[in-house]
mmCIF file of C-alpha atoms and ligand atoms in Angstrom:
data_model
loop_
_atom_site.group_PDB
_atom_site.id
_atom_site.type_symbol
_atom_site.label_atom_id
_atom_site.label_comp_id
_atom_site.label_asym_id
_atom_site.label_seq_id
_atom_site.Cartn_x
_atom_site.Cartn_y
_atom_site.Cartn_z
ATOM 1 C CA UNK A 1 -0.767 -41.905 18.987
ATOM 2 C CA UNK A 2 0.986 -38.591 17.833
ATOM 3 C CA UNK A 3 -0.581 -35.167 19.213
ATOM 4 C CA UNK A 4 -2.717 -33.107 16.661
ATOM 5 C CA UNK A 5 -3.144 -29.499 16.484
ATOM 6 C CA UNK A 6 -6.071 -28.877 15.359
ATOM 7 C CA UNK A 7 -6.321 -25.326 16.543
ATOM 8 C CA UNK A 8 -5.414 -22.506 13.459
ATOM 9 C CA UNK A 9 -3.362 -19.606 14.225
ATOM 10 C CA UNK A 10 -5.459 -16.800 12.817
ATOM 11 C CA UNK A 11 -5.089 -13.569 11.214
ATOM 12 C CA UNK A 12 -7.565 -11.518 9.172
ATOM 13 C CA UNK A 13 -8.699 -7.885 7.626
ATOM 14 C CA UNK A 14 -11.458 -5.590 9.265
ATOM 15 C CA UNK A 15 -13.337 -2.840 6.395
ATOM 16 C CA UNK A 16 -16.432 -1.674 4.763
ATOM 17 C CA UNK A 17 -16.790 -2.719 2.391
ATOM 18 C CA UNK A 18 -15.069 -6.105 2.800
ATOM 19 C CA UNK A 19 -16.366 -8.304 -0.235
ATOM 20 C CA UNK A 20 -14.110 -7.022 -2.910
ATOM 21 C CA UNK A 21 -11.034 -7.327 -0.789
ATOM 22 C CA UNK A 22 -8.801 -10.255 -2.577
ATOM 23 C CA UNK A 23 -5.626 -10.192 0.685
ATOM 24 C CA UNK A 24 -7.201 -13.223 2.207
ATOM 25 C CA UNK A 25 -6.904 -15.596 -0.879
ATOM 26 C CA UNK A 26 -2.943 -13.917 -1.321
ATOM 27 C CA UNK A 27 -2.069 -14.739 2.373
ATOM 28 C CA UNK A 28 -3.555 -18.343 2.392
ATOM 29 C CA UNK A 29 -1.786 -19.247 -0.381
ATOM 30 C CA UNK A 30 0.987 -18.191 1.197
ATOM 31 C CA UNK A 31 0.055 -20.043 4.411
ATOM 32 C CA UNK A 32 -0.226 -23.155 2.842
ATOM 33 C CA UNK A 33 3.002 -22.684 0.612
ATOM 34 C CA UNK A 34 4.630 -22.381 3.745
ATOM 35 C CA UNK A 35 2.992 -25.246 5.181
ATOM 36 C CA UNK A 36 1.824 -22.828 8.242
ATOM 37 C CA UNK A 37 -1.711 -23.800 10.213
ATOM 38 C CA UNK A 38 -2.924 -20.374 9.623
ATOM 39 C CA UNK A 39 -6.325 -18.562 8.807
ATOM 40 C CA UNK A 40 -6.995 -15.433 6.951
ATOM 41 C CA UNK A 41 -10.595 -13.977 8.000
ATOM 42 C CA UNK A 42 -12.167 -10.967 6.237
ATOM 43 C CA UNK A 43 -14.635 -9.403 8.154
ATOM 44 C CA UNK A 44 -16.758 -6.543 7.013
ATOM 45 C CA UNK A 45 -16.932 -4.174 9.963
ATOM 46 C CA UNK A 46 -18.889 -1.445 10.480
ATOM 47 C CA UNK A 47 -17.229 2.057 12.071
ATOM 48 C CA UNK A 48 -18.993 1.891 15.430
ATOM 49 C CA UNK A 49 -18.126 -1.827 15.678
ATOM 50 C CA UNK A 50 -13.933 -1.390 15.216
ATOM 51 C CA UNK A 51 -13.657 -0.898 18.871
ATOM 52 C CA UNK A 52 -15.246 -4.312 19.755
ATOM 53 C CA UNK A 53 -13.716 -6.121 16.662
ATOM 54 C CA UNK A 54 -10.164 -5.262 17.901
ATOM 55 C CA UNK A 55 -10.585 -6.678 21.429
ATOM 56 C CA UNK A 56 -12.590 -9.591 19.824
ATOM 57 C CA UNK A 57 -9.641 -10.584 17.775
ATOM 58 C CA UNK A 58 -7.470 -9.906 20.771
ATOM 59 C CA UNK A 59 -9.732 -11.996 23.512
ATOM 60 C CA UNK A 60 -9.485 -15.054 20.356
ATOM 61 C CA UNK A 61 -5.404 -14.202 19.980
ATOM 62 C CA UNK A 62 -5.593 -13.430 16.527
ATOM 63 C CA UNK A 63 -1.862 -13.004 15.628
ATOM 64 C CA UNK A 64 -2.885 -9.862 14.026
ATOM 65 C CA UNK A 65 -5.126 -7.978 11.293
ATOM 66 C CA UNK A 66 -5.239 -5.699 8.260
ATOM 67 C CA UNK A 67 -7.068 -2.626 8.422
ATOM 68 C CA UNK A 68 -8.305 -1.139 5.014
ATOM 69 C CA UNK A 69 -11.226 1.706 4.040
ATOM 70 C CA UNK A 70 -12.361 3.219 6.585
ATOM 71 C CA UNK A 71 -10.296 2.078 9.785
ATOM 72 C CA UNK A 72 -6.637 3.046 8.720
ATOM 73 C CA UNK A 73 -7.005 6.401 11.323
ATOM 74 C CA UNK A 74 -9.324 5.069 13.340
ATOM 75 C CA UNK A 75 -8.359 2.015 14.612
ATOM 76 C CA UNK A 76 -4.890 3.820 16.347
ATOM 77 C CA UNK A 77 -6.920 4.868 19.259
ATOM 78 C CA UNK A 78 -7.873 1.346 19.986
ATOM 79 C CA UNK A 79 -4.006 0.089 20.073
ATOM 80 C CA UNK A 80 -1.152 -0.144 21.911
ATOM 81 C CA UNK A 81 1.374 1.193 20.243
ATOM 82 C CA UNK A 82 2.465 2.085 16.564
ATOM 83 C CA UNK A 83 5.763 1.499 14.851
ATOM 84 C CA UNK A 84 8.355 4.247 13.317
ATOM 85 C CA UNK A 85 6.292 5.163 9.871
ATOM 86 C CA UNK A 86 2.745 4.344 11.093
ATOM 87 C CA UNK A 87 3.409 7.025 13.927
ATOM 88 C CA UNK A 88 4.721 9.220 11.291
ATOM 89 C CA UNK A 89 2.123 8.523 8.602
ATOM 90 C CA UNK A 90 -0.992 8.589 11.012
ATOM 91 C CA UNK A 91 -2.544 5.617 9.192
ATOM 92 C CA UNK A 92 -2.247 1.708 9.911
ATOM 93 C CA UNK A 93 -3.009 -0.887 7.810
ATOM 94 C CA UNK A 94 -1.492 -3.891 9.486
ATOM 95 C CA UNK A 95 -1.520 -4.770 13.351
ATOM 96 C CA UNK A 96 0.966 -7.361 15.222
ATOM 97 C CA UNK A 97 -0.560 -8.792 18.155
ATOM 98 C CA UNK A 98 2.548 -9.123 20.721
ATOM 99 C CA UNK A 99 1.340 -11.076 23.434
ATOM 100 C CA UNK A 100 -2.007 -8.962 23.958
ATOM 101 C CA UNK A 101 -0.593 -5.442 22.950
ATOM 102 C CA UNK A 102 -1.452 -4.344 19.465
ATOM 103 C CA UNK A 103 1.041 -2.753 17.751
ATOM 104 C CA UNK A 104 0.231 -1.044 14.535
ATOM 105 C CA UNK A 105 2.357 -0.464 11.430
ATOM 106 C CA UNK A 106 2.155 0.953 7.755
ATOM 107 C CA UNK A 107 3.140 -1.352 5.045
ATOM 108 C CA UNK A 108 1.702 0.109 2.266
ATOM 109 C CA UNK A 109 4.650 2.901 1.340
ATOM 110 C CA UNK A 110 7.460 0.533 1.797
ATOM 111 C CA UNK A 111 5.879 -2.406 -0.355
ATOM 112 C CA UNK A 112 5.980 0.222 -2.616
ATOM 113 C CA UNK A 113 9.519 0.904 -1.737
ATOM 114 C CA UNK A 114 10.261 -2.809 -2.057
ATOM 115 C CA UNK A 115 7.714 -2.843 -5.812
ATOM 116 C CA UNK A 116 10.474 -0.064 -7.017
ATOM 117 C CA UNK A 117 13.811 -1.458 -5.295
ATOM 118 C CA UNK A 118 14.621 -3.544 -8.558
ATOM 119 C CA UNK A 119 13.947 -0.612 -10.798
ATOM 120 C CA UNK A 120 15.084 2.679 -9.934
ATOM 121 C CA UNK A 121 16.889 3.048 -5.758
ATOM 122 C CA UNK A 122 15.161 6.114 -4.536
ATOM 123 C CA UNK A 123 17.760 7.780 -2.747
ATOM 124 C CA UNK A 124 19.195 11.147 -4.199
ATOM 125 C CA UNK A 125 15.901 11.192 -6.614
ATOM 126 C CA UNK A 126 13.567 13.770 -7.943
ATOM 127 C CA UNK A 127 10.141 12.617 -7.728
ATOM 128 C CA UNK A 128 6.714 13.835 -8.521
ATOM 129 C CA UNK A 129 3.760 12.118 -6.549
ATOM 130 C CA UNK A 130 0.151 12.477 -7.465
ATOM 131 C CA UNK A 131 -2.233 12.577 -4.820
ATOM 132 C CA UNK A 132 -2.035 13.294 -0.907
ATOM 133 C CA UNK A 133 -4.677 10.460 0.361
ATOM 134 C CA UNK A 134 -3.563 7.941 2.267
ATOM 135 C CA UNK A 135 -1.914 5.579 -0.097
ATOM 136 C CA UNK A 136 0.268 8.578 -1.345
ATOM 137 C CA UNK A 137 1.283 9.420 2.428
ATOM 138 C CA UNK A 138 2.429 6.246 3.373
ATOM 139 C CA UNK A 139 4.361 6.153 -0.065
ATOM 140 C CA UNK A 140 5.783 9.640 0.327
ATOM 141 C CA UNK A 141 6.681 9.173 3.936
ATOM 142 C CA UNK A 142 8.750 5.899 2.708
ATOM 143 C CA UNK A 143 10.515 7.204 -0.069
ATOM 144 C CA UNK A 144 11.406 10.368 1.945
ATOM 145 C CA UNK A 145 12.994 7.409 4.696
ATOM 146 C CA UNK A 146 14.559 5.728 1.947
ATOM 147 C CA UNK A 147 16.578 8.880 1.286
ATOM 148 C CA UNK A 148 14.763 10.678 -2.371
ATOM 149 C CA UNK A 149 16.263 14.288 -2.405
ATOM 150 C CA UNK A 150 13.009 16.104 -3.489
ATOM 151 C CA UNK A 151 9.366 15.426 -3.595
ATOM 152 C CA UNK A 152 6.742 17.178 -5.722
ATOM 153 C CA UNK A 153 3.295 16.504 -4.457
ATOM 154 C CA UNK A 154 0.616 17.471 -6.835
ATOM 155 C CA UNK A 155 -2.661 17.072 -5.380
ATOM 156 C CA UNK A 156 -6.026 18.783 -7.040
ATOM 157 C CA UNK A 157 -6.763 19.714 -3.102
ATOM 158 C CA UNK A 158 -3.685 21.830 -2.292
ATOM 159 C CA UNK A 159 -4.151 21.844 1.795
ATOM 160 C CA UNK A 160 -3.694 17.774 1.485
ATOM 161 C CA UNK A 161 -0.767 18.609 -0.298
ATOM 162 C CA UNK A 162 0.435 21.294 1.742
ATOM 163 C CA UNK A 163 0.051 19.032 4.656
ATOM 164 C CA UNK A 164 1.879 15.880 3.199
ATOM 165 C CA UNK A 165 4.732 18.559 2.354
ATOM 166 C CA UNK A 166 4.872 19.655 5.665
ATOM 167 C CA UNK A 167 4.939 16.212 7.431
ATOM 168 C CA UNK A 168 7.738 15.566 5.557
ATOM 169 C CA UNK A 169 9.948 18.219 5.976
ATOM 170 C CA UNK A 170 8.618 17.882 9.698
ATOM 171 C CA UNK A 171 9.783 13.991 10.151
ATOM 172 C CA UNK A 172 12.879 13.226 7.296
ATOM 173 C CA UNK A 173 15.711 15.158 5.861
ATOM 174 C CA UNK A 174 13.553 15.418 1.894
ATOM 175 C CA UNK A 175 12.731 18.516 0.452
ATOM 176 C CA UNK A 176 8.778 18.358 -0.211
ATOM 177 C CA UNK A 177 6.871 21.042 -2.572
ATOM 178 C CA UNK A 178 3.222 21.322 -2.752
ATOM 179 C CA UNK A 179 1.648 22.166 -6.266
ATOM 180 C CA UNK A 180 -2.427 22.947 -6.517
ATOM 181 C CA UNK A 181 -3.331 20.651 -9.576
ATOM 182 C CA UNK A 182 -5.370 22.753 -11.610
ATOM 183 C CA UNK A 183 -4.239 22.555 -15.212
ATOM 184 C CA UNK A 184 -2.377 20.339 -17.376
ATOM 185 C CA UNK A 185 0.529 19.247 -15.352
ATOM 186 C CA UNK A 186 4.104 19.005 -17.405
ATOM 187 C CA UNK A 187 6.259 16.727 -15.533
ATOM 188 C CA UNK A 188 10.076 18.665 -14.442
ATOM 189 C CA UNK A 189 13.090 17.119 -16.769
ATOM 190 C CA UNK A 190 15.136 16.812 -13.743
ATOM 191 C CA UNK A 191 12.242 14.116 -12.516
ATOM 192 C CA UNK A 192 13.520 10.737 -11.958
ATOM 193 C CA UNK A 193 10.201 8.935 -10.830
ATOM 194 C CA UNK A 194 7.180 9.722 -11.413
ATOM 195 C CA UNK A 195 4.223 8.136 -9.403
ATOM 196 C CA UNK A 196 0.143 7.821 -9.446
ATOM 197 C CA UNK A 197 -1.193 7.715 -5.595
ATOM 198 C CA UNK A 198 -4.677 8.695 -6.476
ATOM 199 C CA UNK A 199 -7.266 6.953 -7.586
ATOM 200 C CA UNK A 200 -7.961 7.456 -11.043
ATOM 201 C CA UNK A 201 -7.391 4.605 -13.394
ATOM 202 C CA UNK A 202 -9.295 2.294 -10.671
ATOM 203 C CA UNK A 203 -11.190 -0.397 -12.291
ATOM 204 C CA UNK A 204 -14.277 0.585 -13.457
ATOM 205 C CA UNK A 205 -12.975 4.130 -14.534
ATOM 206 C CA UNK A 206 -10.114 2.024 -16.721
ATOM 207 C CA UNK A 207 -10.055 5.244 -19.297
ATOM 208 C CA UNK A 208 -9.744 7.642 -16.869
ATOM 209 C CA UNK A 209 -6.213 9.894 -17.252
ATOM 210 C CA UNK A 210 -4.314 11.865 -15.031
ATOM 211 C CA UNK A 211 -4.370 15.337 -16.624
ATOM 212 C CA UNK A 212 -0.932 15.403 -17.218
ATOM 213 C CA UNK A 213 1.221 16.540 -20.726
ATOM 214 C CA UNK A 214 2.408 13.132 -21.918
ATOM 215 C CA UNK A 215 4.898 14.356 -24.153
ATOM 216 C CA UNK A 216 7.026 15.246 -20.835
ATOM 217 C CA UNK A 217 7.244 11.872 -19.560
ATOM 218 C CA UNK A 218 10.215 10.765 -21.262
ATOM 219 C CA UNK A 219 12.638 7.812 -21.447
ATOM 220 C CA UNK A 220 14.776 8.689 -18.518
ATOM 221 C CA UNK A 221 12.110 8.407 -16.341
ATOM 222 C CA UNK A 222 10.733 5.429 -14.372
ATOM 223 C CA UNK A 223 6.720 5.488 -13.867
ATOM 224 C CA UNK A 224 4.588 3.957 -11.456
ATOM 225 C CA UNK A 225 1.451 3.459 -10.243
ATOM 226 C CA UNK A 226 -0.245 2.609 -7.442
ATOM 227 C CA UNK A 227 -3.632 1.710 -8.855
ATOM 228 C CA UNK A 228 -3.382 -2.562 -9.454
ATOM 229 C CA UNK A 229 -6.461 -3.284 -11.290
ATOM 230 C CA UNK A 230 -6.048 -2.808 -13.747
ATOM 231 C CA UNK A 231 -2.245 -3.694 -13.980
ATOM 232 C CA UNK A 232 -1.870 -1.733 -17.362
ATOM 233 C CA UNK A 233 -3.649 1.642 -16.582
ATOM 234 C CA UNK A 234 -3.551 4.629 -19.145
ATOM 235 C CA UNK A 235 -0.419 6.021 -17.369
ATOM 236 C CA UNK A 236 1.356 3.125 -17.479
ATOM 237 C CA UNK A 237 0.792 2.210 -21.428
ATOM 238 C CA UNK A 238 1.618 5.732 -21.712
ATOM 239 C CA UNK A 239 4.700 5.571 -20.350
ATOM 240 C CA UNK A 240 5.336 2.374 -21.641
ATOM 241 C CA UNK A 241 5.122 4.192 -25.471
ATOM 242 C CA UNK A 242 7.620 6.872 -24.255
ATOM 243 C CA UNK A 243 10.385 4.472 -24.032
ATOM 244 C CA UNK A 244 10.278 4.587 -19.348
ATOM 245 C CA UNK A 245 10.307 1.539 -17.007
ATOM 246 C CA UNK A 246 7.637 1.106 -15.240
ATOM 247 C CA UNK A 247 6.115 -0.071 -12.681
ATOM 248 C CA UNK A 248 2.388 -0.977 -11.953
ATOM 249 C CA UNK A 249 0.580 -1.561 -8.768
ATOM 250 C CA UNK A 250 0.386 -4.727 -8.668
ATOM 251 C CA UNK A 251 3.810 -5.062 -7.353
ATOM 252 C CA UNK A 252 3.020 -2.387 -4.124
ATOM 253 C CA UNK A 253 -0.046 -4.712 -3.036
ATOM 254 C CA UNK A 254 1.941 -8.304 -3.146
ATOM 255 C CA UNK A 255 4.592 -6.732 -1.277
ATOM 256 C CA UNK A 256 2.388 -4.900 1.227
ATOM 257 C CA UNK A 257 0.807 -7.605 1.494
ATOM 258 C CA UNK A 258 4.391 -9.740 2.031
ATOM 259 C CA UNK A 259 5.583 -7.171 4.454
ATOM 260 C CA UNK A 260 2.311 -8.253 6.781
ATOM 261 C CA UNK A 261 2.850 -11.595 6.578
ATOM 262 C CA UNK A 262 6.431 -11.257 7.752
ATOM 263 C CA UNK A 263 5.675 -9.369 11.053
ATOM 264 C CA UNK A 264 3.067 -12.044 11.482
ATOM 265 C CA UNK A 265 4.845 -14.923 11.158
ATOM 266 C CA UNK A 266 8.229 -14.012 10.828
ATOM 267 C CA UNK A 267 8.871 -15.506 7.238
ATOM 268 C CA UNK A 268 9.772 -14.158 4.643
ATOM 269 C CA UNK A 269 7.030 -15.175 1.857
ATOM 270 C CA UNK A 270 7.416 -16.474 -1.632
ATOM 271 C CA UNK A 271 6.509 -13.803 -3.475
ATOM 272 C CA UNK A 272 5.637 -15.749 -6.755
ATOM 273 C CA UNK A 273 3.067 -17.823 -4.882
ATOM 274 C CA UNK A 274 1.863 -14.500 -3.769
ATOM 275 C CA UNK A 275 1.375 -12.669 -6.932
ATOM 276 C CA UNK A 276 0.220 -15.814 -8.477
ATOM 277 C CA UNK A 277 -3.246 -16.209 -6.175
ATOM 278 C CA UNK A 278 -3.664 -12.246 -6.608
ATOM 279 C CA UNK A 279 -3.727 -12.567 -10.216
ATOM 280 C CA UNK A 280 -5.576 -15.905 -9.940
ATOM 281 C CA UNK A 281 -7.880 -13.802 -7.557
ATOM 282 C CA UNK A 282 -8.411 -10.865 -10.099
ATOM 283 C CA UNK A 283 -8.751 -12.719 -13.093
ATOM 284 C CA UNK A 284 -5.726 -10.824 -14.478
ATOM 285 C CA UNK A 285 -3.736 -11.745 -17.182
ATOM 286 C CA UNK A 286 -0.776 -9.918 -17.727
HETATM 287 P P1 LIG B 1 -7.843 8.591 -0.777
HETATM 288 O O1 LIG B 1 -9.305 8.715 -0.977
HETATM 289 O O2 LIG B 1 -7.246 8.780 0.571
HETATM 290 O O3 LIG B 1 -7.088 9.630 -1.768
HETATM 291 C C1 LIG B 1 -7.470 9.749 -3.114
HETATM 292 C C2 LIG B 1 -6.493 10.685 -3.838
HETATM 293 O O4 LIG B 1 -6.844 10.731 -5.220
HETATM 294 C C3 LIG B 1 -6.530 12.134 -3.328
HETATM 295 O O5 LIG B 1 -5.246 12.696 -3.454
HETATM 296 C C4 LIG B 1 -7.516 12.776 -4.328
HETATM 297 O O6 LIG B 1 -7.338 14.182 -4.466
HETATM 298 C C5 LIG B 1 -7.122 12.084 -5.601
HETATM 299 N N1 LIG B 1 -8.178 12.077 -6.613
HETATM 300 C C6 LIG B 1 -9.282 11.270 -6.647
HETATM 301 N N2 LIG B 1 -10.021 11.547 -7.731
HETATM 302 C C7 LIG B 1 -9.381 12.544 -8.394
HETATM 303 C C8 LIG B 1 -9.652 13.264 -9.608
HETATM 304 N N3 LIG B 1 -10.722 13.011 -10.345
HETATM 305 N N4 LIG B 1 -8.772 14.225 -10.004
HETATM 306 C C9 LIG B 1 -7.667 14.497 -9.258
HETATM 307 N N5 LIG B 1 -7.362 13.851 -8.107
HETATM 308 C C10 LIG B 1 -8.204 12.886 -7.688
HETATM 309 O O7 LIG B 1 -7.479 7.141 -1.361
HETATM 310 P P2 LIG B 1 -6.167 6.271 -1.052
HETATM 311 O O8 LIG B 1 -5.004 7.186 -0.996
HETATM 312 O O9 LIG B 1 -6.418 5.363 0.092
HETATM 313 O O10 LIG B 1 -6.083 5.355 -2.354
HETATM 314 C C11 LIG B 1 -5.727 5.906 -3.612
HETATM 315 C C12 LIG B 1 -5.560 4.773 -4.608
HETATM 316 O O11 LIG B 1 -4.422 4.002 -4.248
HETATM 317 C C13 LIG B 1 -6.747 3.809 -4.636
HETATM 318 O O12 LIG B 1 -7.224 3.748 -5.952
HETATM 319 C C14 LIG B 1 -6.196 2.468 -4.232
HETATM 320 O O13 LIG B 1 -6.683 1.454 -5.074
HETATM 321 C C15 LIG B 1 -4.706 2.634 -4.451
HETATM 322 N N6 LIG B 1 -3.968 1.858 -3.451
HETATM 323 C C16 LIG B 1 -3.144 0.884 -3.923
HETATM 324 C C17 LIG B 1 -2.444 0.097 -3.048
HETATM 325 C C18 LIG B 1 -1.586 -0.972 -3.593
HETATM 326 O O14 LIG B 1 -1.104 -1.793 -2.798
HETATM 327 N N7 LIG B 1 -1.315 -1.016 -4.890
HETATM 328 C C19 LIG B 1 -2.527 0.279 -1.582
HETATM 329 C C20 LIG B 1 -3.400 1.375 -1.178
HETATM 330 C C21 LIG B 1 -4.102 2.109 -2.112
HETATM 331 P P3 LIG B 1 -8.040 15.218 -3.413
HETATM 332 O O15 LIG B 1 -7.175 15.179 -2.181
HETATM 333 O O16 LIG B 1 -7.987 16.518 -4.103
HETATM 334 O O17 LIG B 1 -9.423 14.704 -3.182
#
């Protein structure tokens, strides 16, 4: 008789809240695409309970784990180590369990990176970022690696933005410029890419706008954004109507999300079974 395994190699997500959190349906499709005997667990886990969570998933030899709202920071002082742009970032959203030492990395920027890479190559480029949360760090940090020239953070909280400027200049060889978002902002012509870290736009607030002048967001320019549901947000159709590629967030969370999946199991995924579950997941159309 043949030897079974009937023992899953397991991987999941720790946050609060947890139930709205669609990466576990995304990376089991992509388990069983690629025919791996693998688990995706998503745990809803409380602040004062990260500590225990990551030695419970390293006691069962979980292969590794996402961390989303509110654990990105905190979970660092509960690992081993942290890789290159996680160190530089501050934040993790993805852990590697190497035989019992967790190692944490960041693989939200450069999914974005990778969303963009068939668009517009960011090295050399102008860009103007909106936002300096976390999702717009780990984006700035990985364009500023992948070589842009200049970044303009505009953040309505100018110390965030100050900050982000500063860690870049700090960490990469990018010029970074803070600006206090308190009017109408009129995007530079010299811009190349323009992209929306913060959170408006995010489903339910679909008519919410950046308070930006439209009319300077022209053709030459490729526009993303990092909000994913819904895929077609204001700035986007916007954009779309000016004549610009673009690029919506839908992209930066399969690839993210692709990215993790790779350190865990060292394949790369198929990114159309990926994307497919996720819009399966969402109930999105387009
Ligand atoms: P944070 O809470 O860390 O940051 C939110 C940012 O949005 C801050 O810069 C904040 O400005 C700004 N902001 C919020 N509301 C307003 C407003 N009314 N006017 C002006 N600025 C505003 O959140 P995250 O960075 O973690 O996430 C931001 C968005 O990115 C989320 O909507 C999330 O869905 C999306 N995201 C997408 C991912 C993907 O894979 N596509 C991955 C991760 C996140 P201030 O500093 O002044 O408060």
């Amino acid at each position: 008789m043949m030897s079974q395994n009937f023992l899953s190699t397991l991987t999941g997500s720790f946050a609060q809240p947890a139930m709205e959190n669609p990466t576990g349906v995304v990376m089991e499709a992509a388990f069983k695409h690629h025919q791996l005997n693998w688990r995706y667990i998503n745990c809803e886990i409380a602040p004062a309970s990260l500590k225990e969570a990551a030695a419970g998933a390293k006691a069962m030899q979980w292969r590794g784990f996402n961390c989303s709202i509110p654990h990105k920071i905190n979970i660092i002082e509960h690992l081993d180590g942290l890789g290159q742009s996680a160190k530089i970032i501050g934040a993790v959203n993805t852990v590697i369990n190497n035989n019992g030492k967790l190692i944490g990395e960041n693989t939200d920027g450069r999914g974005f990176v990778e969303s963009i890479k068939d668009t517009i190559d960011p090295a050399d480029k102008h860009i103007v970022l909106f936002g300096a949360g976390g999702a717009a760090r780990a984006v700035a940090v990985e364009l500023a690696l992948a070589g842009a020239k200049q970044l303009t953070i505009v953040n309505r909280s100018i110390e965030k933005a100050q900050g982000l400027c500063d860690l870049i200049e700090q960490h990469t060889s990018a010029a970074a410029s803070p600006v206090a978002w308190e009017n109408t902002y009129s995007i530079p012509s010299t811009t190349h890419l323009v992209i929306n870290a913060t959170s408006i736009g995010l489903y339910p607030d679909v008519d919410a706008t950046l308070d930006i002048d439209t009319t300077s967001i022209t053709s030459n320019m490729v526009v993303a954004d990092g909000i994913f549901n819904p895929p077609q947000t204001q700035l986007i159709q916007s954009a779309n109507a000016n004549g610009c590629k673009t690029v919506p967030g839908i992209g930066m969370l399969v690839q993210q999300g692709a990215i993790a999946f790779e350190y865990w199991t060292g394949i790369k995924p198929n990114i159309e079974v990926m994307e497919k579950a996720l819009r399966e997941a969402l109930e999105i159309a387009d």
